[in-house]
XYZ file of C-alpha atoms in Angstrom:
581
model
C 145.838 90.657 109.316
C 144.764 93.739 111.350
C 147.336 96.161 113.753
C 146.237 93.762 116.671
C 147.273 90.489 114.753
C 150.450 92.335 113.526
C 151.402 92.713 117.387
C 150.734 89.448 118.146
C 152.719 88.225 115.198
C 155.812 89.999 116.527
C 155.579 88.814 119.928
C 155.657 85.373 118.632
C 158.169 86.040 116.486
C 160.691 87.185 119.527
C 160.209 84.168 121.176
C 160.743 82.089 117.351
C 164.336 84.477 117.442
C 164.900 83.600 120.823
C 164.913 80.115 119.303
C 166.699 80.015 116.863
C 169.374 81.826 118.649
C 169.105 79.007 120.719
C 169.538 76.476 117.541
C 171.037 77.166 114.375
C 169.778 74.288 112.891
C 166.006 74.980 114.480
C 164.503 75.602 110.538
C 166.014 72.483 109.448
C 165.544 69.917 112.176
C 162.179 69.854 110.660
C 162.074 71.213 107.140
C 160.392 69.077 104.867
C 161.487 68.908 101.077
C 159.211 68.994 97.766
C 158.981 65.127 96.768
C 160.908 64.327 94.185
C 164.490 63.271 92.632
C 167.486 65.380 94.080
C 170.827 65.459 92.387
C 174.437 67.679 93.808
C 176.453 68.718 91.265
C 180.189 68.056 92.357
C 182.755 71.159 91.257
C 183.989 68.634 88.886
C 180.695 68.007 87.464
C 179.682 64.545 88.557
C 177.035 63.684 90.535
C 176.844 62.349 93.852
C 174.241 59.659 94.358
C 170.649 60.884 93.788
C 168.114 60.836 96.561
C 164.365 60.724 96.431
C 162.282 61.910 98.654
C 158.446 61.361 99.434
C 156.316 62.431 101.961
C 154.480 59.767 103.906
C 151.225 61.849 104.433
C 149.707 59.548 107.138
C 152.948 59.647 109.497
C 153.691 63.519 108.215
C 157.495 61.739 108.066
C 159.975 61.790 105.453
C 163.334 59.445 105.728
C 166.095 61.727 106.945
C 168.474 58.709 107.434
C 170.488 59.702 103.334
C 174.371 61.220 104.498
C 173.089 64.256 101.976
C 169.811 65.211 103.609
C 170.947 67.963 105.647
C 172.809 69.349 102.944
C 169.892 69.434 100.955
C 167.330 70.661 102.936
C 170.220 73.653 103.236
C 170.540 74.062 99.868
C 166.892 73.692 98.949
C 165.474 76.218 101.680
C 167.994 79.034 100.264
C 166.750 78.285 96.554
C 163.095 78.594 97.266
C 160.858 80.845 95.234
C 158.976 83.229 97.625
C 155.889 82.020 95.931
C 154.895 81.491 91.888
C 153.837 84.921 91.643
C 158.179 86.147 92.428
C 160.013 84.166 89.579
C 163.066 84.047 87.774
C 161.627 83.094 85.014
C 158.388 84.857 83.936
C 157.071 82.034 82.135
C 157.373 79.887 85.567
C 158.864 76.137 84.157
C 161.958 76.576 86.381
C 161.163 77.173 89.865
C 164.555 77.820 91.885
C 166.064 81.519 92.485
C 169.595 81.547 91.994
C 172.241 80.262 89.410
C 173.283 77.494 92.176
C 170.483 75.482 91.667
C 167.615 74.106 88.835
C 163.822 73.147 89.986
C 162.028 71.812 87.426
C 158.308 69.466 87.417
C 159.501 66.598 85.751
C 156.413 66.794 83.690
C 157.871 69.929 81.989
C 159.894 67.252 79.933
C 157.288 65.264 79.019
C 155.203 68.418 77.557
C 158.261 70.237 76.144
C 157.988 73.137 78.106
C 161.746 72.585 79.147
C 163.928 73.770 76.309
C 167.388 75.708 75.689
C 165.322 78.526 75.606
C 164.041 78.258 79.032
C 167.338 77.315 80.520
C 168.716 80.109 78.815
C 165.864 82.423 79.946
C 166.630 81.418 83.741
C 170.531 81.924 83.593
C 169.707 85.297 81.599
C 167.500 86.612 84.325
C 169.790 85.162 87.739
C 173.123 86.909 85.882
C 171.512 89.747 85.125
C 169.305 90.258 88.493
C 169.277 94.233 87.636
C 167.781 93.956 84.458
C 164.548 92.739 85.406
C 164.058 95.400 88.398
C 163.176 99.030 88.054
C 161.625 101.825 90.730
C 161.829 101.249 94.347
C 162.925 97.601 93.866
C 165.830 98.182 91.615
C 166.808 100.561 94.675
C 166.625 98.491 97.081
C 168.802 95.609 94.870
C 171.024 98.402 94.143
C 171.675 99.023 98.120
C 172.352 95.372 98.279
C 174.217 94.877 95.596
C 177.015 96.879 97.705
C 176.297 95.028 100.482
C 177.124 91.501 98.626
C 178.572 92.169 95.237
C 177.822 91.260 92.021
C 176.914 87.600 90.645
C 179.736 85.694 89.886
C 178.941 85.324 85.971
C 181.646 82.909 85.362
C 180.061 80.436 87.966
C 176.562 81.181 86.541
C 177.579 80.771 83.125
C 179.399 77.230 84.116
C 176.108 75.909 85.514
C 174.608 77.353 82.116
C 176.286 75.266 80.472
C 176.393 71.746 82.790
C 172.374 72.259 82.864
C 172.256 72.358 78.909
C 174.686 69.549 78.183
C 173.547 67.205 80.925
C 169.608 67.788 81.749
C 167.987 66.102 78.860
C 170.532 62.798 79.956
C 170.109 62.255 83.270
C 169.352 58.890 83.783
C 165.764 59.966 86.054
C 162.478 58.543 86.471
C 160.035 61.464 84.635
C 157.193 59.841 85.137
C 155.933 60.581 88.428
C 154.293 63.828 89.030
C 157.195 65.511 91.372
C 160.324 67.322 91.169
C 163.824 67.211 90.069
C 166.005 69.528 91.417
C 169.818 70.358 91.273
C 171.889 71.927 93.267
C 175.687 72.931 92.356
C 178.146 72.243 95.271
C 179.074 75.630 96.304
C 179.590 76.578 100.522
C 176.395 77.566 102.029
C 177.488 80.852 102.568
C 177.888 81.362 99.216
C 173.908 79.612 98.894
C 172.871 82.225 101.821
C 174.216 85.625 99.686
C 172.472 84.398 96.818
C 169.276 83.557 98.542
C 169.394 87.089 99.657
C 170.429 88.617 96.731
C 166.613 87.297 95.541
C 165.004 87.571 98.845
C 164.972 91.161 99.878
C 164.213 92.834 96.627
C 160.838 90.042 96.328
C 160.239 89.934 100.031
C 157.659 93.372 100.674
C 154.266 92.516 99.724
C 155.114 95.427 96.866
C 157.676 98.406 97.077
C 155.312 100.956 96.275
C 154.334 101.318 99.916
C 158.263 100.921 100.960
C 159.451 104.060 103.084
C 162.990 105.211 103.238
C 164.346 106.546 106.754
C 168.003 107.564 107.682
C 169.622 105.182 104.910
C 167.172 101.807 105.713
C 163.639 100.891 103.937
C 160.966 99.489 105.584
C 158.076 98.295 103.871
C 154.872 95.535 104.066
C 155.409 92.065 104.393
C 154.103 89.536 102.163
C 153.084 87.074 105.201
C 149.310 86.191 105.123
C 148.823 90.084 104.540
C 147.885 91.365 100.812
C 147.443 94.673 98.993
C 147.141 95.443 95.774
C 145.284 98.129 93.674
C 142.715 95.128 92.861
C 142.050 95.250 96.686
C 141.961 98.978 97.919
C 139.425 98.280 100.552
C 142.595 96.715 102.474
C 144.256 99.822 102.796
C 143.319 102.735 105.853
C 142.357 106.103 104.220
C 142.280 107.801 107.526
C 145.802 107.434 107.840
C 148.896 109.343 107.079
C 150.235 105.957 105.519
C 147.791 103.526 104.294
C 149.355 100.377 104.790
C 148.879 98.925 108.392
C 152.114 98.399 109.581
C 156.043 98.279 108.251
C 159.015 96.727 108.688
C 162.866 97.198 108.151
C 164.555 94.547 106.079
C 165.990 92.567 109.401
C 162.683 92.434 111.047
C 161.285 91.133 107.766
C 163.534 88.456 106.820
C 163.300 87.317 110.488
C 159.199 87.528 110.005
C 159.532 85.264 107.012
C 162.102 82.297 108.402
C 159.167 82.281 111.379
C 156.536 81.353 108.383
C 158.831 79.263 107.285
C 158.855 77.514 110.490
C 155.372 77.034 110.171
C 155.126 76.142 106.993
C 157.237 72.852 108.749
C 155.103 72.072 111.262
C 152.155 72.395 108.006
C 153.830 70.092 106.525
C 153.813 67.638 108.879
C 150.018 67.609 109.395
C 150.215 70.033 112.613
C 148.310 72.533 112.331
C 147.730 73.596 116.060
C 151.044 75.906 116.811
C 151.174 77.165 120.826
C 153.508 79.774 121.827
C 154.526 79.717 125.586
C 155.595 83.274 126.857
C 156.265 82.385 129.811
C 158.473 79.068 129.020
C 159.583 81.115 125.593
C 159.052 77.806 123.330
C 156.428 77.004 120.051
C 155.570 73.806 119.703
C 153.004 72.116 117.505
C 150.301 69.241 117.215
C 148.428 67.692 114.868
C 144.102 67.927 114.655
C 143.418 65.215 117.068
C 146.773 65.489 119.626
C 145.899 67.841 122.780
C 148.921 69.629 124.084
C 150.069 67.907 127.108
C 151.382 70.422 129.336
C 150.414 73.573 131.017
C 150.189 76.651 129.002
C 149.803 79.771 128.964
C 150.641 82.509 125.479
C 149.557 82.419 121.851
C 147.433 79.716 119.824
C 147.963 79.592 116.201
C 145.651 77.517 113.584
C 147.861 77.028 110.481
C 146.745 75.350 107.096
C 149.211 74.868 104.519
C 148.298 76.424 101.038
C 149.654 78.341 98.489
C 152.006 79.943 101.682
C 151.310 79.008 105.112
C 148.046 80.897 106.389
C 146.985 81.326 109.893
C 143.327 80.715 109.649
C 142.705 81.922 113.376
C 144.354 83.234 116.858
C 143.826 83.498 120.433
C 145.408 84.370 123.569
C 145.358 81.724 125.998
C 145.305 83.482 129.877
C 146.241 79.751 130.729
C 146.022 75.873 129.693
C 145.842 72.948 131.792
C 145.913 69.237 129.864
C 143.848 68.209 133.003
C 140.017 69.411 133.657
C 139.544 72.103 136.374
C 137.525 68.465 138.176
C 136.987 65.328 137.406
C 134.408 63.782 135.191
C 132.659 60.952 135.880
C 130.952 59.021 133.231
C 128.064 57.043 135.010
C 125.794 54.569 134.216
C 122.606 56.160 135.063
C 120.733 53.649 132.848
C 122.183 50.505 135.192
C 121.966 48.580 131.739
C 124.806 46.102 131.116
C 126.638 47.113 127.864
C 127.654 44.025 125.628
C 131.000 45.699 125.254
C 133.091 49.346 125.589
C 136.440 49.474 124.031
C 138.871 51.249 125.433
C 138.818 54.509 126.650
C 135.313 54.433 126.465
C 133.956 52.650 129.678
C 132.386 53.952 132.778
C 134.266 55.754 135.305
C 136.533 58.651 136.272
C 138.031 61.119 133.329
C 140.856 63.443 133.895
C 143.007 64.895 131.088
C 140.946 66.364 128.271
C 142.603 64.013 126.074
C 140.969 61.305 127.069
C 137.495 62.907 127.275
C 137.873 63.502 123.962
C 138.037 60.294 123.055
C 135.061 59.473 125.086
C 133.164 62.242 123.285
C 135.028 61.373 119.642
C 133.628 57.455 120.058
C 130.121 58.268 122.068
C 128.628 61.190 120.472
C 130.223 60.539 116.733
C 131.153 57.424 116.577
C 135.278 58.476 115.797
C 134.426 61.737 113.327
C 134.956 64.455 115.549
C 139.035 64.196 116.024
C 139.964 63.966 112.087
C 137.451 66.817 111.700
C 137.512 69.765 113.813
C 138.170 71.705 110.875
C 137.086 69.535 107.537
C 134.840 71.514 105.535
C 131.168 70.211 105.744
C 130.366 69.008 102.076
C 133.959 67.044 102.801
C 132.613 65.482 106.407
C 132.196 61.799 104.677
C 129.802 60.311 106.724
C 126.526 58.365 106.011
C 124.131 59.303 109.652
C 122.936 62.701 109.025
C 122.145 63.234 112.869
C 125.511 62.703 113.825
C 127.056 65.569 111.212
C 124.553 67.521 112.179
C 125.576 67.525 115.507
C 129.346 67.694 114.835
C 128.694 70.848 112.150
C 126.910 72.269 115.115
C 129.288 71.697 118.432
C 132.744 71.016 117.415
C 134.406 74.846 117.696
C 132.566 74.713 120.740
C 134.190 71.338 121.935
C 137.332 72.752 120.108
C 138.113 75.634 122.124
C 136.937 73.502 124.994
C 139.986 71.141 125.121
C 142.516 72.632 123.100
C 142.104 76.469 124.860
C 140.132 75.797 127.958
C 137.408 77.814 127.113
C 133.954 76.728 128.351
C 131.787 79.667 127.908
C 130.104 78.218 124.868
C 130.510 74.514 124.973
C 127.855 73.314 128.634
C 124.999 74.489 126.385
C 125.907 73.470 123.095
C 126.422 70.646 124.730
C 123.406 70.027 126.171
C 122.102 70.680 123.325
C 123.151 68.608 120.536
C 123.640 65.752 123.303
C 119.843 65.417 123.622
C 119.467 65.238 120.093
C 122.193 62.611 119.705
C 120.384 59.967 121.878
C 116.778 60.819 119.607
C 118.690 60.193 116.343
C 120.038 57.059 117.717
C 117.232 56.159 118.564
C 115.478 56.538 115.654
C 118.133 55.123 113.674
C 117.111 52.097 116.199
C 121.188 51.932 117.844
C 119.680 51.173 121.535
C 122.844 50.723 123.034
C 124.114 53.880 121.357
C 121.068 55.615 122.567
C 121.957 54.470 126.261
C 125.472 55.404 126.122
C 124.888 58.730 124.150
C 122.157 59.676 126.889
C 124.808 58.363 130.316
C 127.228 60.711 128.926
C 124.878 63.618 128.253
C 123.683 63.618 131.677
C 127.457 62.925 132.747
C 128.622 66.162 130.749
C 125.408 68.122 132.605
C 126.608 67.051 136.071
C 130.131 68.399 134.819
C 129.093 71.945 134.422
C 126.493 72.312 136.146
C 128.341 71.061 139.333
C 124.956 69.876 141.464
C 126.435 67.665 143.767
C 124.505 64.314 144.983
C 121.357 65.481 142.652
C 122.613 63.482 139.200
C 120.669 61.744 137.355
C 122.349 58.304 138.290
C 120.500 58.927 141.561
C 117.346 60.257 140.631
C 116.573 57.287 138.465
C 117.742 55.131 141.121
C 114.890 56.333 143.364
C 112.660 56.220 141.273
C 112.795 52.990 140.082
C 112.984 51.856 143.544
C 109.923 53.930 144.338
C 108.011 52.637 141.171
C 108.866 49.368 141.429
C 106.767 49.133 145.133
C 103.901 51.180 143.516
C 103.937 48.586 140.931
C 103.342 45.657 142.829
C 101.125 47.035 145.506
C 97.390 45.816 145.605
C 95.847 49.057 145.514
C 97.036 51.826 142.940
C 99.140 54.375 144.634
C 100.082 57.742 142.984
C 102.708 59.372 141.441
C 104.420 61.620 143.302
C 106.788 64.208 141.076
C 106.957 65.280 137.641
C 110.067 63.426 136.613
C 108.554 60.418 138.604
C 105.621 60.652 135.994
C 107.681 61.214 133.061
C 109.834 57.869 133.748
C 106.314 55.768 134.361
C 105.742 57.363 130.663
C 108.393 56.020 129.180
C 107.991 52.696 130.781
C 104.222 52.158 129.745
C 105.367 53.266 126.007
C 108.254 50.839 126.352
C 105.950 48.213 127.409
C 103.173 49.222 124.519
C 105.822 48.725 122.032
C 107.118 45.445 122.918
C 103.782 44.160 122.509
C 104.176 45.023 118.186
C 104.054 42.627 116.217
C 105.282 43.882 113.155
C 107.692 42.105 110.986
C 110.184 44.754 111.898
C 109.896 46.251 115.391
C 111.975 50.052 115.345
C 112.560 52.086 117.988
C 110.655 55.122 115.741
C 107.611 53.915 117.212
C 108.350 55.976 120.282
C 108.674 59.094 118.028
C 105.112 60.517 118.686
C 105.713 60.093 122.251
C 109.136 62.451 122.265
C 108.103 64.818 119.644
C 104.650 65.743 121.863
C 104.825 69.069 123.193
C 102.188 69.348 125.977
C 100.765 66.787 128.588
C 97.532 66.801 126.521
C 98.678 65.111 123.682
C 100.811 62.961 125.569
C 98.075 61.498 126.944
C 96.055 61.103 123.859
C 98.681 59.652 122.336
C 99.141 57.401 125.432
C 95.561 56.341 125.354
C 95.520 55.738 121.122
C 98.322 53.118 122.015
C 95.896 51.336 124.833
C 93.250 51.312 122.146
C 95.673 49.391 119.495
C 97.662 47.188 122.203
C 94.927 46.352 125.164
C 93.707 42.988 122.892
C 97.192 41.301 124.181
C 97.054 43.065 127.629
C 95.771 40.622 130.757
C 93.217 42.266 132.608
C 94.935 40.377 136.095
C 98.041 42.156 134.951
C 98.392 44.147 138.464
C 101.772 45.898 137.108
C 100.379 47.365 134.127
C 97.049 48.369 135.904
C 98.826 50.047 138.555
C 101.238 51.691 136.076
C 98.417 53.008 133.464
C 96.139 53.979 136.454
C 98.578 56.334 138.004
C 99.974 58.284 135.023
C 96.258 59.448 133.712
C 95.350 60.466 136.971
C 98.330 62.467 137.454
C 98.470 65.655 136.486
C 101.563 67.472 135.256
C 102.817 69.911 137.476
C 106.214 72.298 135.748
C 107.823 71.783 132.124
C 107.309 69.098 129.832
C 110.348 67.044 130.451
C 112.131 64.547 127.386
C 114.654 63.399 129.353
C 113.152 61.503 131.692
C 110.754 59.682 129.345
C 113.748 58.521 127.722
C 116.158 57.213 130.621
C 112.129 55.476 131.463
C 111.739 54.084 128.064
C 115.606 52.869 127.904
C 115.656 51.676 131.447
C 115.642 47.856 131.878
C 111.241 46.851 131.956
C 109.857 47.316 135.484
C 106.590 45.366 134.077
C 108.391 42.615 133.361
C 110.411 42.480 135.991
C 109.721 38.825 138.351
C 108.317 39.852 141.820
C 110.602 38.863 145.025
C 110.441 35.549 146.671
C 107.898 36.613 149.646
């Protein structure tokens, strides 16, 4: 994390203070427990009812309803390890930090790894906290130590011994792969001084870079930031001090219960953390949930892993759930679909929510909301156009709808859209195709903001225009290019439904969209006359007239894809029964 994240970082945290000045309990309204088998330790040494605890990964939800659960969460948050690389016990098999409590895998019976000596190991090293310390961090436990006292070794040596006589008869499922963990009943003040009596001598990333100043340290926190002498490229040589920023021990501790905090919401599957400056609040959402209010601060993508890691962030100037104007999702083909579900019919779209819904079911058929994020040899999906497409647009479409950022997203858009309806149509989904090609066009009128001219329209005229030309008795001609390149798509329509092959795909149109100039369009045009005119009707006035006026046109601007398509997917203008004169 660079000077300008470490800013950011302690702007957010403010506002987290701010909150949990606000709310004592703010850390664990939503703290989430290890799974596994949790047992209190009464002062007379019995045990209150056990509780189990499990994560239900879909909902992110664990039962909170046990009378003990806030107790726990209490006790467990102030017995936590920093991470594997701070322990107690240097050969890692018990996890906690103080002589209150015991976290063991439950798997460390089964392989024998829990012993005497291990629980003797543990005790040893919480008793005798100034043992294991020496340099700057036996200092700074030495500073605290006056603050706090010294352990109570008669307590610790009374847990000694419960843990030794009672651990190896606890009447506990070891099987599953989880934890058991015990706490001793003690106040939680009492949990709190001993928690700290571990915390601030493990919390700097290391002491070495600590600096003393009128009777306080300050030092490098441990928080998503890391430097070592394995990594001395992290470090700034052109400084005075090397490291890039420090912090006192308050301003440290407070920096850690805000990764806590996010290490909750991580937890819980959300990984999309907002923090309002103006309404001074964080909330959080999971991958496919779209914050649904107006905004303006901080955004913050989280991941849980070894600690919680903030994989990116942003300022956000300001965030409406609503687009800036409305967009409409027409029909431009006229067909008749045989069914949209819902959410995903044709009409008016406000909130960015539901748009990307529309674009989640339409585009990529329900893989873009799970996967804004998935790495892509984990994106489990069988059509290779559609991943492509998603690998290729979804930041984009990301920092569309969940920052309101559209400087990238109209032309990746219009990009990948296009290439959407040609892989569904050479995958031979038609109605995909049709739907997939309405909402590209539907997207292009969104940003491009061109009033009356959308395509809707434009393929109504000319379909009204062709359809005269059609059944007039002498040939007329075509009048525009995108006139010319619907008439295209209609006579290759009309070549292909006269196949007949065993199995009739939609690739057959291939050469037509992969031709680059009007040349071979034509040729190619002409080699399916050659192959096809046997079942053609000389009388056939439609097909005359239609065939007539595209070779004698001649192309005037850019090759043009699109409208060969909405021609070739439009309802058949040859086939269509002439009016009752």
């Amino acid at each position: 994390m660079d000077v300008g994240g470490s800013i950011l970082l302690r702007e957010c945290t403010e506002i987290f203070k701010e909150q949990l000045q606000q709310n004592n309990n703010l850390l664990f309204d939503s703290y989430i427990p290890a799974n596994g088998t949790y047992l209190i330790v009464k002062e007379d040494g019995t045990l209150l009812e056990p509780v189990e605890i499990e994560l239900d990964k879909k909902s992110g939800q664990i039962n909170r309803t046990n009378r003990y659960f806030t107790k726990i969460c209490q006790y467990d948050y102030y017995s936590r390890l920093i991470d594997m690389n701070k322990p107690q016990d240097n050969k890692k098999i018990i996890h906690s930090n103080n002589y209150l409590s015991f976290f063991v895998k439950k798997e460390s019976f089964q392989n024998g790894k829990l012993d005497a000596e291990a629980i003797d190991r543990y005790f040893d090293a919480v008793s005798h906290p100034e043992l294991k310390y020496k340099g700057q961090t036996l200092k700074i436990y030495q500073m605290l130590e006056e603050e706090i006292g010294g352990v109570p070794r008669d307590i610790a040596e009374k847990n000694r011994m419960w843990i030794k006589e009672n651990i190896f008869q606890l009447d506990v499922d070891l099987s599953k792969k989880d934890y058991l963990k015990i706490f001793f009943e003690a106040p939680m003040e009492q949990y709190q001084r001993e928690n700290d009596r571990y915390l601030v001598p493990n919390i700097y990333n290391s002491n070495d870079y600590n600096l003393e100043m009128k009777g306080e340290v300050y030092g490098l926190p441990n928080n998503n930031l890391g430097m070592n002498a394995k990594k001395p490229f992290l470090s700034s040589r052109t400084k005075k001090i090397e490291v890039p920023f420090l912090l006192n021990k308050e301003e440290v501790l407070l920096q850690k219960k805000f990764f806590d905090h996010l290490m909750n919401f991580a937890m819980a599957g959300k990984s999309n953390v907002y923090i309002d400056t103006d309404q001074r609040t964080i909330c959080a959402f999971k991958n496919n949930e779209i914050i649904d209010r107006d905004f303006k601060g901080y955004y913050l993508r989280i991941q849980k892993g070894k600690e919680v890691e903030i994989h990116s962030s942003d300022i956000i100037p300001s965030y409406h759930p609503s687009v800036r104007r409305p967009l409409v999702y027409r029909n431009a083909l006229s067909y008749t679909p045989k069914e949209h579900k819902e959410g995903t019919e044709y009409g008016t779209y406000y909130t960015k929510e539901k748009i990307q819904s529309l674009l989640d079911a339409v585009f990529f058929s329900k893989f873009l909301k799970g996967n804004y994020f998935t790495p892509q040899n984990k994106l489990g999906m069988n059509d290779g156009y559609i991943k492509r497409n998603l690998i290729i647009s979804r930041e984009a479409i990301f920092d569309w709808l969940y920052k309101d950022e559209e400087v990238q997203v109209a032309k990746v858009l219009g990009n990948v859209s296009l290439d959407l309806v040609l892989g569904a149509l050479k995958e031979g989904y038609i109605f995909k195709a049709m739907d997939c090609f309405n909402l590209r066009h539907s997207l292009l009128e969104y940003f491009s903001d061109k009033g009356e001219d959308t395509m809707e329209n434009r393929i109504n005229q000319i379909v009204t225009d062709l359809k005269a030309k059609l059944d007039a008795k002498e040939t007329s001609e075509i009048q525009s290019d995108n006139e010319y390149f619907f008439a295209v798509g209609q006579l290759v329509q009309y070549y292909i439904s006269l196949n007949k092959g065993k199995k009739k795909t939609h690739a057959l149109v291939n050469p037509f969209l992969n031709a680059r100039t009007d040349a071979v369009l034509k040729k190619k045009l002409v080699q399916f006359f050659l192959k096809y005119n046997y079942d053609i009707e000389v009388s056939s006035r439609r097909f005359n007239n239609l065939y007539c006026m595209i070779t004698e046109y001649e192309l005037k601007g850019q090759f043009e894809k699109d409208l060969m398509i909405a021609g070739y997917l439009h309802s058949s203008l040859i086939y269509v029964p002439k009016e009752d004169k």
